[in-house]
Coordinates of C-alpha atoms and ligand atoms in Angstrom, one line a residue:
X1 CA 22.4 -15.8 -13.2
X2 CA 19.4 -14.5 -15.5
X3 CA 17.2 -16.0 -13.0
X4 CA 18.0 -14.3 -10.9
X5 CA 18.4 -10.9 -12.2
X6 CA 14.7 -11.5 -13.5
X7 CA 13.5 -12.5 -10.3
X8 CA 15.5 -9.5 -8.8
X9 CA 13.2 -7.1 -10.7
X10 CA 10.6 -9.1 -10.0
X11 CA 10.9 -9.0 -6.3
X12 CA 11.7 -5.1 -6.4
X13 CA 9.0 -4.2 -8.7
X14 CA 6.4 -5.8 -6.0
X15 CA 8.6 -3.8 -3.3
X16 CA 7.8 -0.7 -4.9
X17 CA 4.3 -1.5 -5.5
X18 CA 3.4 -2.8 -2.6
X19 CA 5.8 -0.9 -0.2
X20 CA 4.5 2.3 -2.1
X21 CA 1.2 1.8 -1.4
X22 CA 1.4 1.1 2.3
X23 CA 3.1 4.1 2.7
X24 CA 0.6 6.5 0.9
X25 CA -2.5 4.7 1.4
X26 CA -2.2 3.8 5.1
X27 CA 0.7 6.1 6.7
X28 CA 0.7 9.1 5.0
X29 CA -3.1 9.4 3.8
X30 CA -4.9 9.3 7.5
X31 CA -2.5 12.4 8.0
X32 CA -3.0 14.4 5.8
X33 CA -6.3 14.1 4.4
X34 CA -9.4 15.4 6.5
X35 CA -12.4 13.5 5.1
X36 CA -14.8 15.7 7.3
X37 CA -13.5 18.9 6.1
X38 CA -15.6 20.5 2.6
X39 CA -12.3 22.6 1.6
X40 CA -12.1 22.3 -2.0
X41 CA -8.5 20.5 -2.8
X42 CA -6.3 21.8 -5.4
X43 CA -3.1 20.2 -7.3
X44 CA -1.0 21.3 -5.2
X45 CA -2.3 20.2 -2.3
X46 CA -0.9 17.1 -0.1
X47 CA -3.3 14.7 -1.1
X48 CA -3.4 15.2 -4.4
X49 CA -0.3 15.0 -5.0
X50 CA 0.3 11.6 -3.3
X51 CA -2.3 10.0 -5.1
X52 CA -1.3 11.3 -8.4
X53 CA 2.0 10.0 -7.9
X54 CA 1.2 7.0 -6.3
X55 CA -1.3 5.7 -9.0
X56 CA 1.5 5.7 -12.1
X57 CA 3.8 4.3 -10.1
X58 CA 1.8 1.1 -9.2
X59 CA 0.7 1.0 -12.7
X60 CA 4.1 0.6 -14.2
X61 CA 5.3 -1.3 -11.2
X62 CA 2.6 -3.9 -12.4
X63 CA 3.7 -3.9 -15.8
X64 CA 7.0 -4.6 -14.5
X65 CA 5.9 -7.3 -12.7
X66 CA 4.2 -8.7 -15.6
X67 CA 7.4 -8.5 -18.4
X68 CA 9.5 -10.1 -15.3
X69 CA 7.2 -12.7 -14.7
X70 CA 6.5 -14.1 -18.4
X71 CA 9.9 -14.0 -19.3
X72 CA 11.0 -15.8 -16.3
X73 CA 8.5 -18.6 -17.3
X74 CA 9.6 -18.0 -21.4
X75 CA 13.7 -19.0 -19.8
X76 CA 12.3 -22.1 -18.3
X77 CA 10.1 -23.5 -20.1
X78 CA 12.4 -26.8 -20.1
X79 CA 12.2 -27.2 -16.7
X80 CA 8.0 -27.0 -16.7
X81 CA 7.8 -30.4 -17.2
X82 CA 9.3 -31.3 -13.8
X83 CA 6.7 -29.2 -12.1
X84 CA 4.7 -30.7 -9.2
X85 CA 1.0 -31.1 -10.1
X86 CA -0.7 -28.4 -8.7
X87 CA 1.7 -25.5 -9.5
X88 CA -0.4 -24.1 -12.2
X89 CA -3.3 -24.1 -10.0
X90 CA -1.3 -21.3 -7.9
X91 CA 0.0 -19.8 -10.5
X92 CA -3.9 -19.8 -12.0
X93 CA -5.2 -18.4 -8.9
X94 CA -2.5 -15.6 -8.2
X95 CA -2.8 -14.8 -12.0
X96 CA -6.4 -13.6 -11.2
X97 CA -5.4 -11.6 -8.1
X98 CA -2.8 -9.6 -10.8
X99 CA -5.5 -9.2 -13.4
X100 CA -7.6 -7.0 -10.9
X101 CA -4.8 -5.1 -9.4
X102 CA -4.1 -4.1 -13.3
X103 CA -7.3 -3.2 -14.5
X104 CA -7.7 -1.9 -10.7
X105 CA -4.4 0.2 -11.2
X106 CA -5.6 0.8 -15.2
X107 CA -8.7 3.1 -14.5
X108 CA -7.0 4.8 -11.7
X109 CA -4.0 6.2 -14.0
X110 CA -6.1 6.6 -16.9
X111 CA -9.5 6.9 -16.1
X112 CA -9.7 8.7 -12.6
X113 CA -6.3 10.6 -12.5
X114 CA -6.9 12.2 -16.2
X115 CA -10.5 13.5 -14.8
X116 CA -8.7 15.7 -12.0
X117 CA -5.5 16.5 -14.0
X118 CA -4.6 20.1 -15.7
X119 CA -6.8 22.2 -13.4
X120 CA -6.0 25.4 -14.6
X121 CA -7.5 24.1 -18.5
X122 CA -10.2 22.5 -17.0
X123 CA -11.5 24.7 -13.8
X124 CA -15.0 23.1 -13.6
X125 CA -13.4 20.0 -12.6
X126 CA -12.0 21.6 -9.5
X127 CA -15.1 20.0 -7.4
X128 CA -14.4 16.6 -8.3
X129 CA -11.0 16.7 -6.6
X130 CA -12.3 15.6 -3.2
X131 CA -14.3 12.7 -4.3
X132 CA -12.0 11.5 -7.1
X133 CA -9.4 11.0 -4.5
X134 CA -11.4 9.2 -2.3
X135 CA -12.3 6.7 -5.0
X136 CA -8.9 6.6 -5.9
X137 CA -7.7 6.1 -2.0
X138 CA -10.4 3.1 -2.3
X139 CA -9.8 1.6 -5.0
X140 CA -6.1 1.6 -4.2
X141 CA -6.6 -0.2 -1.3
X142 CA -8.1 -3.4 -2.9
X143 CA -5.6 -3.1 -5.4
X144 CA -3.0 -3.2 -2.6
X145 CA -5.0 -5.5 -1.1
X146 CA -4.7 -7.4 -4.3
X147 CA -1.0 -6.9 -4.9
X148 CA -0.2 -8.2 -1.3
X149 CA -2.1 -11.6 -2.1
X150 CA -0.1 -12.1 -5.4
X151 CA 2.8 -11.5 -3.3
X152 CA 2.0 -14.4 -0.8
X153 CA 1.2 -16.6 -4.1
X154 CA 4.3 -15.8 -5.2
X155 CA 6.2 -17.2 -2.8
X156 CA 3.8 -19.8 -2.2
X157 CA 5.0 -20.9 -5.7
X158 CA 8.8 -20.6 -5.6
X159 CA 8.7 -22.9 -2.2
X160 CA 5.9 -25.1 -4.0
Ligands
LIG201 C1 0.9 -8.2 -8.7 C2 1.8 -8.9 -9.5 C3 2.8 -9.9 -9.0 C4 3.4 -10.0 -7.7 C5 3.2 -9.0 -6.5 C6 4.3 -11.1 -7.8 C7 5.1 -11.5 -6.7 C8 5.9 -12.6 -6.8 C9 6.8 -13.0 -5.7 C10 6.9 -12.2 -4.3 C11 7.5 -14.1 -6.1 C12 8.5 -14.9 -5.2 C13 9.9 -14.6 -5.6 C14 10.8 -15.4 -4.7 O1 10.4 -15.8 -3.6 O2 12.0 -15.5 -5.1 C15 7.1 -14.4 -7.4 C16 7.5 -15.4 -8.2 C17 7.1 -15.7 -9.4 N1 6.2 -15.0 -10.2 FE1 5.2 -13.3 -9.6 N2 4.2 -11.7 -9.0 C18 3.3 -11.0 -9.8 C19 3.0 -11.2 -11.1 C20 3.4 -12.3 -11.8 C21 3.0 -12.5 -13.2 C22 2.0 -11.7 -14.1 C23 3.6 -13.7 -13.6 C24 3.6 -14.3 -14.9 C25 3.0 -15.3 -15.3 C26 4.4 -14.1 -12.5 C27 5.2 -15.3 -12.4 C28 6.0 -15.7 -11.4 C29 6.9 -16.8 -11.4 C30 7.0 -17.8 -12.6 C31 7.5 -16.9 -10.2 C32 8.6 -17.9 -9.8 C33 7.9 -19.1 -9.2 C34 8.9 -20.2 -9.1 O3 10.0 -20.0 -8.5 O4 8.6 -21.4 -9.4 N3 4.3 -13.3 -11.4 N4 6.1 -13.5 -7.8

């Protein structure tokens, strides 16, 4: 049963990552975001506030993913030992894939959403909205990109 509560969260934690994404990044963005247009953005435009939701919430989503994923491992460690050869490669490989999405995920909630956050204290950053976002829409993408692959390893391994 604790199995699979953990995997539960596990699973829905890479929903809301990866589902989340998708949604901003590739349905909603191309909408809503003119990348030929000079207007400057402000924080309460559409974009803006996408991405600044978007980037928390695959950042804790990951951390979730994380907790959910060592403690499964911590409940069965007894059972390791029956493992096919091999498994630890996968798990190895899609351990590197979650790495980047982290650090990926990392400098877009701390590093590139703090440099375009409280506007009204910090006016002069007002012209780096545009091209903060974009890096952020980029840089979201290979996270996605990254999250998607961990995903497939993922269920790779449970089937393994
Ligand atoms: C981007 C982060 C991650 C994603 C998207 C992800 C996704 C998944 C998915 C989709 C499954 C398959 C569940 C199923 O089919 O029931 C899975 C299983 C698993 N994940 Fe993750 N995971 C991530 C991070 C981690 C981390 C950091 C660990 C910790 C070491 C981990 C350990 C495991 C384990 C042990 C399983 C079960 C494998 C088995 O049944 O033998 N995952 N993961």
């Amino acid at each position: 049963m604790t199995d699979t509560i953990i995997m539960f969260v596990h699973l829905m934690a890479a929903v809301v990552a990866a589902g989340g994404s998708v949604f901003v990044l590739v349905l909603f963005w191309p909408r809503v975001y003119d990348p030929k247009s000079s207007d400057s953005l402000d924080e309460h435009s559409v974009p803006y506030k996408l991405i600044e939701l978007l980037a928390p919430t695959v950042f804790v989503s990951l951390l979730v993913l994380i907790g959910s994923g060592v403690y499964y491992m911590m409940e069965n460690y007894t059972e390791q030992v029956n493992l096919k050869e091999g498994y630890y490669n996968i798990l190895g490989i899609k351990l590197i894939f979650v790495a980047g999405a982290f650090l990926l995920s990392l400098y877009q909630t701390f590093g590139l959403r703090a440099q375009i956050a409280h506007l009204d204290l910090r006016p002069e950053n007002r012209a780096l909205v545009r091209p903060t976002l974009e890096k952020m829409k980029y840089l979201g993408g290979i996270t996605l990109g990254a999250i998607v692959f961990a995903t497939f390893m993922g269920v790779y391994l449970t089937r393994f």
